[in-house]
mmCIF file of C-alpha atoms in Angstrom:
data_model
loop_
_atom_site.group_PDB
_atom_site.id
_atom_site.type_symbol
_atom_site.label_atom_id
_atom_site.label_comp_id
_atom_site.label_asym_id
_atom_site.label_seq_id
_atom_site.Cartn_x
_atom_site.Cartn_y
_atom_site.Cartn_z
ATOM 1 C CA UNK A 1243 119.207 11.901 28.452
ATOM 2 C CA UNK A 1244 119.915 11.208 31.949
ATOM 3 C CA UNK A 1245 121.566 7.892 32.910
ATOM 4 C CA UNK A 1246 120.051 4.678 34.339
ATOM 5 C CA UNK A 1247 122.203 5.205 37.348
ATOM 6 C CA UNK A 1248 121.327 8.967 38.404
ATOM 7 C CA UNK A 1249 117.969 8.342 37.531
ATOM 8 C CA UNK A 1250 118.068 5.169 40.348
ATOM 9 C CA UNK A 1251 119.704 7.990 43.054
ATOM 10 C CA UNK A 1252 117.846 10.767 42.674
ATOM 11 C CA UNK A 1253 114.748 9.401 45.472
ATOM 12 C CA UNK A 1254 117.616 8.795 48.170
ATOM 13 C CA UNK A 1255 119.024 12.007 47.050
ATOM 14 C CA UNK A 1256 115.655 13.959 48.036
ATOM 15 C CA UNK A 1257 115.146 11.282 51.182
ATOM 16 C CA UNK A 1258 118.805 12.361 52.285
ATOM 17 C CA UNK A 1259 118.185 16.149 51.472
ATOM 18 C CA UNK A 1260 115.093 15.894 53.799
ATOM 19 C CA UNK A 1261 116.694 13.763 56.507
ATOM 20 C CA UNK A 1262 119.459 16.679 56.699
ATOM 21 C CA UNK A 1263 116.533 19.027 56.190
ATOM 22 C CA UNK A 1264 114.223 17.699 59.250
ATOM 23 C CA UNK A 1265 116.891 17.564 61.445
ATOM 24 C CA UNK A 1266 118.139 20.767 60.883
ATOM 25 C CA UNK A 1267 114.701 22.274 61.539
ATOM 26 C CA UNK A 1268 114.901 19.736 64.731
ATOM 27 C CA UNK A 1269 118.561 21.590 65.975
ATOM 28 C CA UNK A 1270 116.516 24.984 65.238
ATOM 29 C CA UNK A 1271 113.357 23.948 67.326
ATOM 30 C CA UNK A 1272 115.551 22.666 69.943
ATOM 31 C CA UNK A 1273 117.617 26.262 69.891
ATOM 32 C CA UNK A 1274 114.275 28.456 69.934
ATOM 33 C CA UNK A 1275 112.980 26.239 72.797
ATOM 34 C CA UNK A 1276 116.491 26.958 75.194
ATOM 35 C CA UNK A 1277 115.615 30.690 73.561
ATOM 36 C CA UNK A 1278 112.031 31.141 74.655
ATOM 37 C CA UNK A 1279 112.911 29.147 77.907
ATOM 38 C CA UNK A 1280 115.934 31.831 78.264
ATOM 39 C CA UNK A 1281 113.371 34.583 77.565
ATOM 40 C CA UNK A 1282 110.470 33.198 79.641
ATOM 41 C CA UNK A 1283 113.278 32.953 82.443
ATOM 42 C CA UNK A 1284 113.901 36.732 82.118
ATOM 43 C CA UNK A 1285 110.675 38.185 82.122
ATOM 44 C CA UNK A 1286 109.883 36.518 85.275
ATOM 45 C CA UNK A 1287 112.950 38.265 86.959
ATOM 46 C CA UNK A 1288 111.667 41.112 84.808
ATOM 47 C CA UNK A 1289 108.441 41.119 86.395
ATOM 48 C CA UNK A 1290 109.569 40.408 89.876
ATOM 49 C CA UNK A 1291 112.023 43.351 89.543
ATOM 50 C CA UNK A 1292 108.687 45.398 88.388
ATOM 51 C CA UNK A 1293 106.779 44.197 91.353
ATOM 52 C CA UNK A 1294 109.727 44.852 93.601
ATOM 53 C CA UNK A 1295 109.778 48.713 91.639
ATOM 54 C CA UNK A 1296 106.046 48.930 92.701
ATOM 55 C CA UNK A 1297 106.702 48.189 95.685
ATOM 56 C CA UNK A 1298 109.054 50.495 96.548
ATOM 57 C CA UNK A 1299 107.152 53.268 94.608
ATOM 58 C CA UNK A 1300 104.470 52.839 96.574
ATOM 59 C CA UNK A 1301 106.315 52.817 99.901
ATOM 60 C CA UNK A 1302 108.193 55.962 98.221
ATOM 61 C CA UNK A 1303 104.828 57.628 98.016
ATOM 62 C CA UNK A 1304 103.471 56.468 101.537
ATOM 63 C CA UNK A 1305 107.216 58.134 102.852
ATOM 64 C CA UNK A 1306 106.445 61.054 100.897
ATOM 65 C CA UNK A 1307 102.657 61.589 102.604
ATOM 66 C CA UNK A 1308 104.250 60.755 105.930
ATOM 67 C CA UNK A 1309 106.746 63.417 105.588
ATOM 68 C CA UNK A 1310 103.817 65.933 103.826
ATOM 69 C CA UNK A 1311 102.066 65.480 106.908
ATOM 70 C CA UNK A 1312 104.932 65.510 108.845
ATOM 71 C CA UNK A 1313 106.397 69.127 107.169
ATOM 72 C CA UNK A 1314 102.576 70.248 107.395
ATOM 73 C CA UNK A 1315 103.078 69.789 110.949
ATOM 74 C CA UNK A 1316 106.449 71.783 111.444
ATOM 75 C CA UNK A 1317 105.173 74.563 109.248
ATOM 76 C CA UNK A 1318 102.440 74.742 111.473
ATOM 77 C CA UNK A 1319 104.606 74.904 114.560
ATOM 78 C CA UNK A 1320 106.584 77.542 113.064
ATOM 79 C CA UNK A 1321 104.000 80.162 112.542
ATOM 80 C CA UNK A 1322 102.816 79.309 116.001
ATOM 81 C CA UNK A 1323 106.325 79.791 117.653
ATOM 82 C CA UNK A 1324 106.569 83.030 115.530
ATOM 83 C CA UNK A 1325 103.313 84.421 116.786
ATOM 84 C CA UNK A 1326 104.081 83.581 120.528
ATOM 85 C CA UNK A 1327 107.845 85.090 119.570
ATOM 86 C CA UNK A 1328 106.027 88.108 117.962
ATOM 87 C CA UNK A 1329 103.933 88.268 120.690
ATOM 88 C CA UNK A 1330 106.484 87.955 123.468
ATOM 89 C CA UNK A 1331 108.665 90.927 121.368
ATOM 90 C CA UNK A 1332 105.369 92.787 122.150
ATOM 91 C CA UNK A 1333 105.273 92.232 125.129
ATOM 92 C CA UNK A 1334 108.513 92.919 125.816
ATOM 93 C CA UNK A 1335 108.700 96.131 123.705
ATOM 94 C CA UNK A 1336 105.315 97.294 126.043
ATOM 95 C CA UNK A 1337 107.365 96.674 129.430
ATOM 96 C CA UNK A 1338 109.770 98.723 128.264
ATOM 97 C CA UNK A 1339 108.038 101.467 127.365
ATOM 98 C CA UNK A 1340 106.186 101.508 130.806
ATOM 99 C CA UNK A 1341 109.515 100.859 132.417
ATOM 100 C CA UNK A 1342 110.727 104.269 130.447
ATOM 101 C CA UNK A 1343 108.574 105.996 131.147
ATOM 102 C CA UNK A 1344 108.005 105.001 134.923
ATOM 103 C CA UNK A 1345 111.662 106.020 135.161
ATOM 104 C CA UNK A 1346 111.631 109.416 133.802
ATOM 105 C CA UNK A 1347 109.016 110.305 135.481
ATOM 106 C CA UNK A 1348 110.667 109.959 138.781
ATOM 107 C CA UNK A 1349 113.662 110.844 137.322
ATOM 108 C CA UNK A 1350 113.478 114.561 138.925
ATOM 109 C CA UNK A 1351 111.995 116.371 141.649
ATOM 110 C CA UNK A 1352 112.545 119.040 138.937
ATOM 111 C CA UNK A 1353 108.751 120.496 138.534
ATOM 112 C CA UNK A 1354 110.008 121.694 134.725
ATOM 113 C CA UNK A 1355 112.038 118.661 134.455
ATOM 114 C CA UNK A 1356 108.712 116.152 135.303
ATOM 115 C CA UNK A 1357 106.538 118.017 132.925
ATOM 116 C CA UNK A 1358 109.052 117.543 130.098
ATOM 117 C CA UNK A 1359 109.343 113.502 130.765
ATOM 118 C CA UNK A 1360 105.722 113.889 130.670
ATOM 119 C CA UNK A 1361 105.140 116.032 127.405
ATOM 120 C CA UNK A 1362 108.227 113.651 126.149
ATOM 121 C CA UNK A 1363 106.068 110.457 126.897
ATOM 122 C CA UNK A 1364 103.156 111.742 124.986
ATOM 123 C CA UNK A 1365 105.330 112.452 121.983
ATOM 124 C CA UNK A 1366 107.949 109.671 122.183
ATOM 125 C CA UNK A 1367 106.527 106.526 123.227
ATOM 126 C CA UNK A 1368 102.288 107.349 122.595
ATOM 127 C CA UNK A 1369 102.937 109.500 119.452
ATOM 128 C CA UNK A 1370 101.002 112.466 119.950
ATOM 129 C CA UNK A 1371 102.360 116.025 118.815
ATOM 130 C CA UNK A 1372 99.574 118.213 120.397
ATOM 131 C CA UNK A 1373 98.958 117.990 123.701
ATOM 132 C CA UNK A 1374 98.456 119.896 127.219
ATOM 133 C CA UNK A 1375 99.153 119.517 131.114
ATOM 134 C CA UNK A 1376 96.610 121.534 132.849
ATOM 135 C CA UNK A 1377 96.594 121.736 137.155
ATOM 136 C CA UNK A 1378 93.465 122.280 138.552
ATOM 137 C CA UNK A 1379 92.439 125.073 140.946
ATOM 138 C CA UNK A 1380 89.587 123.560 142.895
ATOM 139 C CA UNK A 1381 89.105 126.599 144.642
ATOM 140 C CA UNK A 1382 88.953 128.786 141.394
ATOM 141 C CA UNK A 1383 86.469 126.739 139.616
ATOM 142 C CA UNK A 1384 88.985 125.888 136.951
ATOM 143 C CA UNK A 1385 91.879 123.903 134.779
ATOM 144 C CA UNK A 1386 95.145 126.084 134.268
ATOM 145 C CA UNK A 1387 96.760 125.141 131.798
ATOM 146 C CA UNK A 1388 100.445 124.736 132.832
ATOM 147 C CA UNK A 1389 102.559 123.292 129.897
ATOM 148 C CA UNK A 1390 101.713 122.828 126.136
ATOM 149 C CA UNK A 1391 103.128 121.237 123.188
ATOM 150 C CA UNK A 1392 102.081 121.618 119.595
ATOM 151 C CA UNK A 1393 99.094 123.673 120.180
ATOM 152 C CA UNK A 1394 98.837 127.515 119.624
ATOM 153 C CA UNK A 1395 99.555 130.173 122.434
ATOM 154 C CA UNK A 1396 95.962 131.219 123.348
ATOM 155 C CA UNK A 1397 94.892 127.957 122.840
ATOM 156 C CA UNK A 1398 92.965 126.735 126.060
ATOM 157 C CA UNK A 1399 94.802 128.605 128.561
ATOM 158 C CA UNK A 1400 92.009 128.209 131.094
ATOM 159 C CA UNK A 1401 89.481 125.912 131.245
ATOM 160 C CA UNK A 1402 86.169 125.840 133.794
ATOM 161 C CA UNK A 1403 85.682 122.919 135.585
ATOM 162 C CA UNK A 1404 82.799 120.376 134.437
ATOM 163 C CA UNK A 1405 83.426 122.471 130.793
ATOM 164 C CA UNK A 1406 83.659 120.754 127.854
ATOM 165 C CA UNK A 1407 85.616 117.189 127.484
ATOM 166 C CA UNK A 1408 88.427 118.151 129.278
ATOM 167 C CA UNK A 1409 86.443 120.211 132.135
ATOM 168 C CA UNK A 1410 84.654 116.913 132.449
ATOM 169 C CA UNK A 1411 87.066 114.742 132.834
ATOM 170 C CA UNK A 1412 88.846 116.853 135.703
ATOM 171 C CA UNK A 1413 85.015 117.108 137.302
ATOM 172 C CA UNK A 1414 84.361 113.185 136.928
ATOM 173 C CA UNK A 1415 87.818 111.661 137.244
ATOM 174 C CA UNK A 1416 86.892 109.621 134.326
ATOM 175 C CA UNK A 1417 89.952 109.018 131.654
ATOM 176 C CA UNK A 1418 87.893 110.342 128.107
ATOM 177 C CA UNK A 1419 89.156 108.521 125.364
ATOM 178 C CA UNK A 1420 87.723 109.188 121.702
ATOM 179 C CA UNK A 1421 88.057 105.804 120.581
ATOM 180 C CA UNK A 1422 85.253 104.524 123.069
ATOM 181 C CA UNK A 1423 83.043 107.112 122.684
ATOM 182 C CA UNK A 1424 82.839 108.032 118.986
ATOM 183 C CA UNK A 1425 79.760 109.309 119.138
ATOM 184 C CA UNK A 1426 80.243 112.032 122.459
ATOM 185 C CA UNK A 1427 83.230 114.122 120.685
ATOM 186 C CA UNK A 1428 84.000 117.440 121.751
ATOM 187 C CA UNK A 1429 81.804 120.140 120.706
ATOM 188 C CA UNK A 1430 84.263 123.412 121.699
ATOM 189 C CA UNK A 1431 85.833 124.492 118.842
ATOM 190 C CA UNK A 1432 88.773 125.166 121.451
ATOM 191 C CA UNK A 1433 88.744 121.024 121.831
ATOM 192 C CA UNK A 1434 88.741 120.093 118.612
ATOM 193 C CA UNK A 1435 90.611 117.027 117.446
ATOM 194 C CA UNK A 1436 90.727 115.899 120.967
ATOM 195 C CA UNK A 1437 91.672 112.231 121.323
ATOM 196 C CA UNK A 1438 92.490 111.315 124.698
ATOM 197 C CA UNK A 1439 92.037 113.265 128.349
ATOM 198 C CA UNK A 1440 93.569 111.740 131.215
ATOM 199 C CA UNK A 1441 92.734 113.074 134.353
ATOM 200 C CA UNK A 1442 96.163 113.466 136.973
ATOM 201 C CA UNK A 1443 95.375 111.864 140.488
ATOM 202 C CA UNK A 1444 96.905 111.528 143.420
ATOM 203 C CA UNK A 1445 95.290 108.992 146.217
ATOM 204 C CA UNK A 1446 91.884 109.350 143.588
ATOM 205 C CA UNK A 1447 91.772 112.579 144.063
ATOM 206 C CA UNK A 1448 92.162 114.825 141.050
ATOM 207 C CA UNK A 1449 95.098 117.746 140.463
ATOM 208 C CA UNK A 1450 95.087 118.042 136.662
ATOM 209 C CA UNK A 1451 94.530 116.690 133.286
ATOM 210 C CA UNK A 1452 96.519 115.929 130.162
ATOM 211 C CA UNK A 1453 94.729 116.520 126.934
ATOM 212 C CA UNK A 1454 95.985 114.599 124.064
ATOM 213 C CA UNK A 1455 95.176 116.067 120.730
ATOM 214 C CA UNK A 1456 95.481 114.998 117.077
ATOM 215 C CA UNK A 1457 97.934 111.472 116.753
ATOM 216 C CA UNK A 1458 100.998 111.360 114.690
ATOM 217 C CA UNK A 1459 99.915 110.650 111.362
ATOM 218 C CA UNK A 1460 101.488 107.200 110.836
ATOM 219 C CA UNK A 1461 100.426 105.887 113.906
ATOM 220 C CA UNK A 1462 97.344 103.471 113.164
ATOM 221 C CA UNK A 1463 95.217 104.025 116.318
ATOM 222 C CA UNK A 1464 95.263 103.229 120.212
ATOM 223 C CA UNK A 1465 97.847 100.533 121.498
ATOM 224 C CA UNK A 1466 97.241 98.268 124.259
ATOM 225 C CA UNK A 1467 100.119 99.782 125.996
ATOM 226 C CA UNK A 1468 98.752 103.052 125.089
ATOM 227 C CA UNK A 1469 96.049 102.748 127.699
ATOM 228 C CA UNK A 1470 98.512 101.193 129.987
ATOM 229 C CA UNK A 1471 100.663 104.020 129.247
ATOM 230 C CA UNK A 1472 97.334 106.511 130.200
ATOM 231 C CA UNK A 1473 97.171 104.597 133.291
ATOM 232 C CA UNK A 1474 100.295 105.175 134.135
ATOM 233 C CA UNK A 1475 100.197 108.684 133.660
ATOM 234 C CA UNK A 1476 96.860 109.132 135.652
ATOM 235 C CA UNK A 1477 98.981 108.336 139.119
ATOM 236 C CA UNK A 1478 102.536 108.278 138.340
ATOM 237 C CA UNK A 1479 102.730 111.660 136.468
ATOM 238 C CA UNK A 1480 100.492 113.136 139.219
ATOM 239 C CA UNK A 1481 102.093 111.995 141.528
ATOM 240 C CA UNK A 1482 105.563 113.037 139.906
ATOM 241 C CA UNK A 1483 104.527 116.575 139.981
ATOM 242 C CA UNK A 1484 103.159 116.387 143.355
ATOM 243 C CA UNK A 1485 106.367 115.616 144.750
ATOM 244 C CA UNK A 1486 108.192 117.892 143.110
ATOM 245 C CA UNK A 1487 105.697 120.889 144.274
ATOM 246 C CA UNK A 1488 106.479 119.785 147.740
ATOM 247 C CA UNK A 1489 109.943 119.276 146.876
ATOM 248 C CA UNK A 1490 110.130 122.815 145.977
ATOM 249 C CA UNK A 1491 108.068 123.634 149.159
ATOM 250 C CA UNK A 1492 110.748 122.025 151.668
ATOM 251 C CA UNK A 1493 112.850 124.083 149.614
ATOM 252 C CA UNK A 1494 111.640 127.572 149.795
ATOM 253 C CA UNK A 1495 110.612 127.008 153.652
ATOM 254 C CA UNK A 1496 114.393 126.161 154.291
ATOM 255 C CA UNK A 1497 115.733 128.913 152.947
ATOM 256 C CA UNK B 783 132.852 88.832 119.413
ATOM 257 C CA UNK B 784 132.816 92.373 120.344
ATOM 258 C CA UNK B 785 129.736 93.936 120.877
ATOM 259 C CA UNK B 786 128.824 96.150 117.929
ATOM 260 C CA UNK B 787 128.513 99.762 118.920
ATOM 261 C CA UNK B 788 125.623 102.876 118.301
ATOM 262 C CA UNK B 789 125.706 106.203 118.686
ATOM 263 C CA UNK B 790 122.022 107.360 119.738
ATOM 264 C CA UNK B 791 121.285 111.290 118.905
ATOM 265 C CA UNK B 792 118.646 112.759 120.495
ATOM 266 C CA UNK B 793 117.328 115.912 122.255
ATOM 267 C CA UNK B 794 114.536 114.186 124.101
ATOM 268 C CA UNK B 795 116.082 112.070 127.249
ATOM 269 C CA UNK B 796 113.222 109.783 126.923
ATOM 270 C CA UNK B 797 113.803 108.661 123.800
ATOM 271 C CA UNK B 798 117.439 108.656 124.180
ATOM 272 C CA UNK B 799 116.405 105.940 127.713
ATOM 273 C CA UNK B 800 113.664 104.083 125.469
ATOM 274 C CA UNK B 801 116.243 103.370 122.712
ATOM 275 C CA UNK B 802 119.287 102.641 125.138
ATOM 276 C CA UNK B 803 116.903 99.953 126.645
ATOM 277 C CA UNK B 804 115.950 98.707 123.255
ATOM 278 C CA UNK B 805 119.472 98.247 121.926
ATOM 279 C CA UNK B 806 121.041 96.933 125.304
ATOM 280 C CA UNK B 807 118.321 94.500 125.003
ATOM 281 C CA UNK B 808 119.783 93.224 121.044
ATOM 282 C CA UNK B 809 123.104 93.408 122.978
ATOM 283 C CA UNK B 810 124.525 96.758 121.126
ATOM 284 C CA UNK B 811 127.119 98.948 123.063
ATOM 285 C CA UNK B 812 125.259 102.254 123.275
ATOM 286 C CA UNK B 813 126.847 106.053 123.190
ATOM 287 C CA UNK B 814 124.313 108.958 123.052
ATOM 288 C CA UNK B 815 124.724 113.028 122.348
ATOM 289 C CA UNK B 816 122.031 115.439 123.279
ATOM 290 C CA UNK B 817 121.685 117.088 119.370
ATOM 291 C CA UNK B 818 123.887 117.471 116.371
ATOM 292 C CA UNK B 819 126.919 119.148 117.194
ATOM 293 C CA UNK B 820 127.438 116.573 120.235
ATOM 294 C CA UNK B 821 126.560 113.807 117.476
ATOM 295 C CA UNK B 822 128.967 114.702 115.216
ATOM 296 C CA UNK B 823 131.821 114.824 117.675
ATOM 297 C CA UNK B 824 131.317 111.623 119.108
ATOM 298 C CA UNK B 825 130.774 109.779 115.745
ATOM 299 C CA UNK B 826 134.435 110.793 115.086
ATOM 300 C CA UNK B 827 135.765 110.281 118.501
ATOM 301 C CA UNK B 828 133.739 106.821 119.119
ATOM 302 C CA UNK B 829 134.076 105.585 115.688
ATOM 303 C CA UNK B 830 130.251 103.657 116.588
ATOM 304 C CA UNK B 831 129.316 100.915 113.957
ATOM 305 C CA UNK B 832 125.944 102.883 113.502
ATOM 306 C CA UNK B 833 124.013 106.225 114.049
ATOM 307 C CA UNK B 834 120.757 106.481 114.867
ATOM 308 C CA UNK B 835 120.040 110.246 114.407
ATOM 309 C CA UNK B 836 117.000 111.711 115.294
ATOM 310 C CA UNK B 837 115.742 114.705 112.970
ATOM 311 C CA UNK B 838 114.516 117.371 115.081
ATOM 312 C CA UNK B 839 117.092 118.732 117.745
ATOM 313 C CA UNK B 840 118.326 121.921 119.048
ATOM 314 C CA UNK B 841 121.957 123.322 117.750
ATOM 315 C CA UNK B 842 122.026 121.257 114.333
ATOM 316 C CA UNK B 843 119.382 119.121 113.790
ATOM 317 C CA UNK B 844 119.336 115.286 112.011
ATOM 318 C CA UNK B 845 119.717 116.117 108.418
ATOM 319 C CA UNK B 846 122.552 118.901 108.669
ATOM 320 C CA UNK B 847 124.597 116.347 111.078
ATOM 321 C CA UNK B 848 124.273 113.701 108.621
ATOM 322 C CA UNK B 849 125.295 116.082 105.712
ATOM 323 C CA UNK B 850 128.488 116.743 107.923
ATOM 324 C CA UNK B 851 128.644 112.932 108.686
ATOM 325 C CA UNK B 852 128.884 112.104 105.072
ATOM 326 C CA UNK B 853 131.487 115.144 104.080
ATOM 327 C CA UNK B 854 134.052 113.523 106.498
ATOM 328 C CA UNK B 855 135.708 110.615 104.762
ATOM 329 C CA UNK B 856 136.395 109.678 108.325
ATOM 330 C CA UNK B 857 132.766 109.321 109.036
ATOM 331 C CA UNK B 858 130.956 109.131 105.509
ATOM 332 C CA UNK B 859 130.849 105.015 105.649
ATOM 333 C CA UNK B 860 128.954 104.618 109.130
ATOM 334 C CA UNK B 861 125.343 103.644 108.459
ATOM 335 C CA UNK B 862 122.855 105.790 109.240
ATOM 336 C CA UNK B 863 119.135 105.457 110.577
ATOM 337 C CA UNK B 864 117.308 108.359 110.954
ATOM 338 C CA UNK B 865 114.057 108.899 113.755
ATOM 339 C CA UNK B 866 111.597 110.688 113.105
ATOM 340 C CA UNK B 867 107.966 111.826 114.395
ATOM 341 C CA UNK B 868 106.999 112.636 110.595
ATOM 342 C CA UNK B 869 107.069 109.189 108.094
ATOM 343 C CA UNK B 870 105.895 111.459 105.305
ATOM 344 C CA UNK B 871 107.367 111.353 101.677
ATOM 345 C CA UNK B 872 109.254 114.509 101.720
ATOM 346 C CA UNK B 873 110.392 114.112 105.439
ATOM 347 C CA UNK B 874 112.139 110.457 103.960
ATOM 348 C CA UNK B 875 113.120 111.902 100.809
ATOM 349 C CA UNK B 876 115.552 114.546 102.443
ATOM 350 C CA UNK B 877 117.171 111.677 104.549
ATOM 351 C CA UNK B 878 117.520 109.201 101.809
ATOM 352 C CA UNK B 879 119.064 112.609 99.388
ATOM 353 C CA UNK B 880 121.183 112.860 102.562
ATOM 354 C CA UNK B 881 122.769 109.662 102.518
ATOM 355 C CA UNK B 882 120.989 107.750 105.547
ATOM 356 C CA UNK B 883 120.804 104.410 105.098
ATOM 357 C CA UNK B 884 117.039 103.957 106.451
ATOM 358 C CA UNK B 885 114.670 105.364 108.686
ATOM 359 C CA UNK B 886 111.949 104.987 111.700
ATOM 360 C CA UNK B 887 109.252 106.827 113.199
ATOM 361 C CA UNK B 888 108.845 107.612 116.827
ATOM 362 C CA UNK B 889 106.977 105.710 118.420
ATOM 363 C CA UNK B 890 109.484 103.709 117.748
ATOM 364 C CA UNK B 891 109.010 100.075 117.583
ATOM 365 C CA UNK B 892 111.187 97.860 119.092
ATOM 366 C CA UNK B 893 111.324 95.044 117.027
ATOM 367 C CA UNK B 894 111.080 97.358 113.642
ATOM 368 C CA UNK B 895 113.830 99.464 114.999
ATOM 369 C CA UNK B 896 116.100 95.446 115.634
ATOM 370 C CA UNK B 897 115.521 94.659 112.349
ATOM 371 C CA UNK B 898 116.635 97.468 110.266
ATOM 372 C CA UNK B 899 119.898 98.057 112.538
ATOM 373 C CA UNK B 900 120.791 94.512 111.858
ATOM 374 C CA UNK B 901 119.837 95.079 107.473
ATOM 375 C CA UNK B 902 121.744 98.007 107.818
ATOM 376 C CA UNK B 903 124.916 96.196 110.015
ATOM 377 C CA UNK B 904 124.442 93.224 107.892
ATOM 378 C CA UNK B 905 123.923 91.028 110.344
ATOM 379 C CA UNK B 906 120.314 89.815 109.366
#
């Protein structure tokens, strides 16, 4: 049995225990309050460090477009300065070939010498292994043929003028080329695989033609500087070998 | 920087002129011969950075001077293009059995023609 005492102390015990009790939970409050205040602090730097992020994301991503576009752009520039550089190389590459072959030409008053700048023209720079220089004999009636490359002895030695594609051309003055007409080839046998005849001429008036036959098998067709090249051949190679016949001429007669 | 030098072989003068004009143009120094025999003397007496050897030529033609090229420990190293009319397999095949270093066919192109001399002088 309990004393009369203790018994007497035990309600300001509890009243004391709760005191200590409610103020305790009071300290605690006042420590989650600083906490949550700490914490509420935070995530607003938190979030203003996210919107800040966002920001720059976004301006990361508008750079990035801008500089898309902007690469896009240079790309773009780039295939067009290669083209014109392509182009100019083309260009380039063509003038020399004309300036070649202007320049052997008239490289001889040689009459053997000028037909092999000629036949070397045709193989060299157009690409064409078969081939013939024929002179014409207006009074004759005919096309002699008067250097050959790549085509067999016997092969169109003479040729009547007005005959055949290369006759024509000769008659006409008119440069044949196979590509333009594909549908008015030769029919002599003796003219088969004919691809180009250019007719010689001197002040318009025609001496000869060169018959171009079958094309180099790599080569993929007719060049832009191919017919310049033809052109070139129609006056300059006629004319070539009509200076060195009259070269030869002065020659004999001085003797 | 010295200018790098070739040694054109060729029989026909206007390919010999159309390939001095393309290589003057890319700044090479430019020797030529007139067929095989003359080739093979010069690449030992010019000691040229590069051959280009055409195939068909009078005397010895392309492949038999490249054959001799590549016997001579003087010459074996120098880099060799060959030109030819005929880009066929077996026309290639010889050269590359031969030791050339590449090839082009006539008509030649200039730009082509550039571009493999600079693969071959490593200068690309």
């Amino acid at each position: 049995m309990k004393p009369i005492g203790a018994k007497r102390d035990y309600p300001r015990k509890v009243q004391e225990d709760t005191r200590r009790y409610a103020e305790h939970q009071a300290e605690l409050v006042a420590k989650l309050e600083v906490l949550v205040a700490s914490l509420d602090e935070e995530r607003g730097q938190l979030e203003a460090e996210v919107q800040s992020l966002r920001a720059a994301v976004l301006s990361r991503e508008s750079e990035r477009s801008r500089l898309s576009v902007q690469m896009a752009e240079i790309v773009e520039e780039n295939k067009r300065l290669s083209g014109e550089y392509v182009q100019v190389e083309e260009q380039s590459s063509s003038l020399a070939n004309l300036y070649v072959a202007s320049f052997r030409i008239h490289g001889s008053l040689d009459r053997e010498e000028v037909l092999t700048a000629i036949q070397e023209i045709v193989i060299s720079i157009i690409g064409c292994e078969e081939q013939a220089i024929f002179a014409l004999d207006e009074a004759a009636g005919k096309l002699t043929q008067i250097s050959s490359f790549g085509l067999e002895e016997d092969r169109l030695v003479s040729v009547p003028l007005g005959s055949g594609v290369i006759g024509r051309t000769a008659a006409t003055g008119e440069a044949y080329i196979k590509d333009d007409h594909p549908d008015e080839g030769p029919t002599d046998p003796e003219e088969a695989g004919l691809t180009a005849c250019i007719p010689l001429k001197v002040d318009d008036k025609v001496t000869g033609v060169i018959a171009l036959f079958t094309f180099l098998a790599h080569k993929p067709g007719l060049a832009d500087v191919d017919r310049e090249l033809f052109e070139l051949l129609e006056t300059q190679a006629a004319t070539a070998l009509y200076c060195a016949d009259l070269h030869a001429n002065a020659a004999r007669s001085s003797k | 920087m010295s200018k790098k030098k070739i040694l054109v072989v060729d029989d026909s003068r206007t390919s010999l002129f159309l390939e001095q004009t393309i290589l003057r143009k890319g700044s090479y120094q430019v020797v030529t011969a007139l067929d095989g025999e003359e080739g093979v003397r010069k690449a030992h007496s010019e000691n040229p950075d590069l051959v280009l050897m055409d195939v068909v030529m009078p005397k010895m033609d392309g492949f038999q001077a490249l054959r001799k090229l590549r016997q001579d420990p003087a010459t074996q190293n120098i880099p060799v293009i060959m030109v030819t009319t005929r880009g066929e397999g077996s026309n290639v095949e010889t050269g590359f059995s031969d030791g050339c270093n590449d090839y082009v066919t006539k008509p030649v192109d200039a730009l082509e023609l550039l571009t493999k001399i600079k693969s071959c002088l490593h200068e690309a």
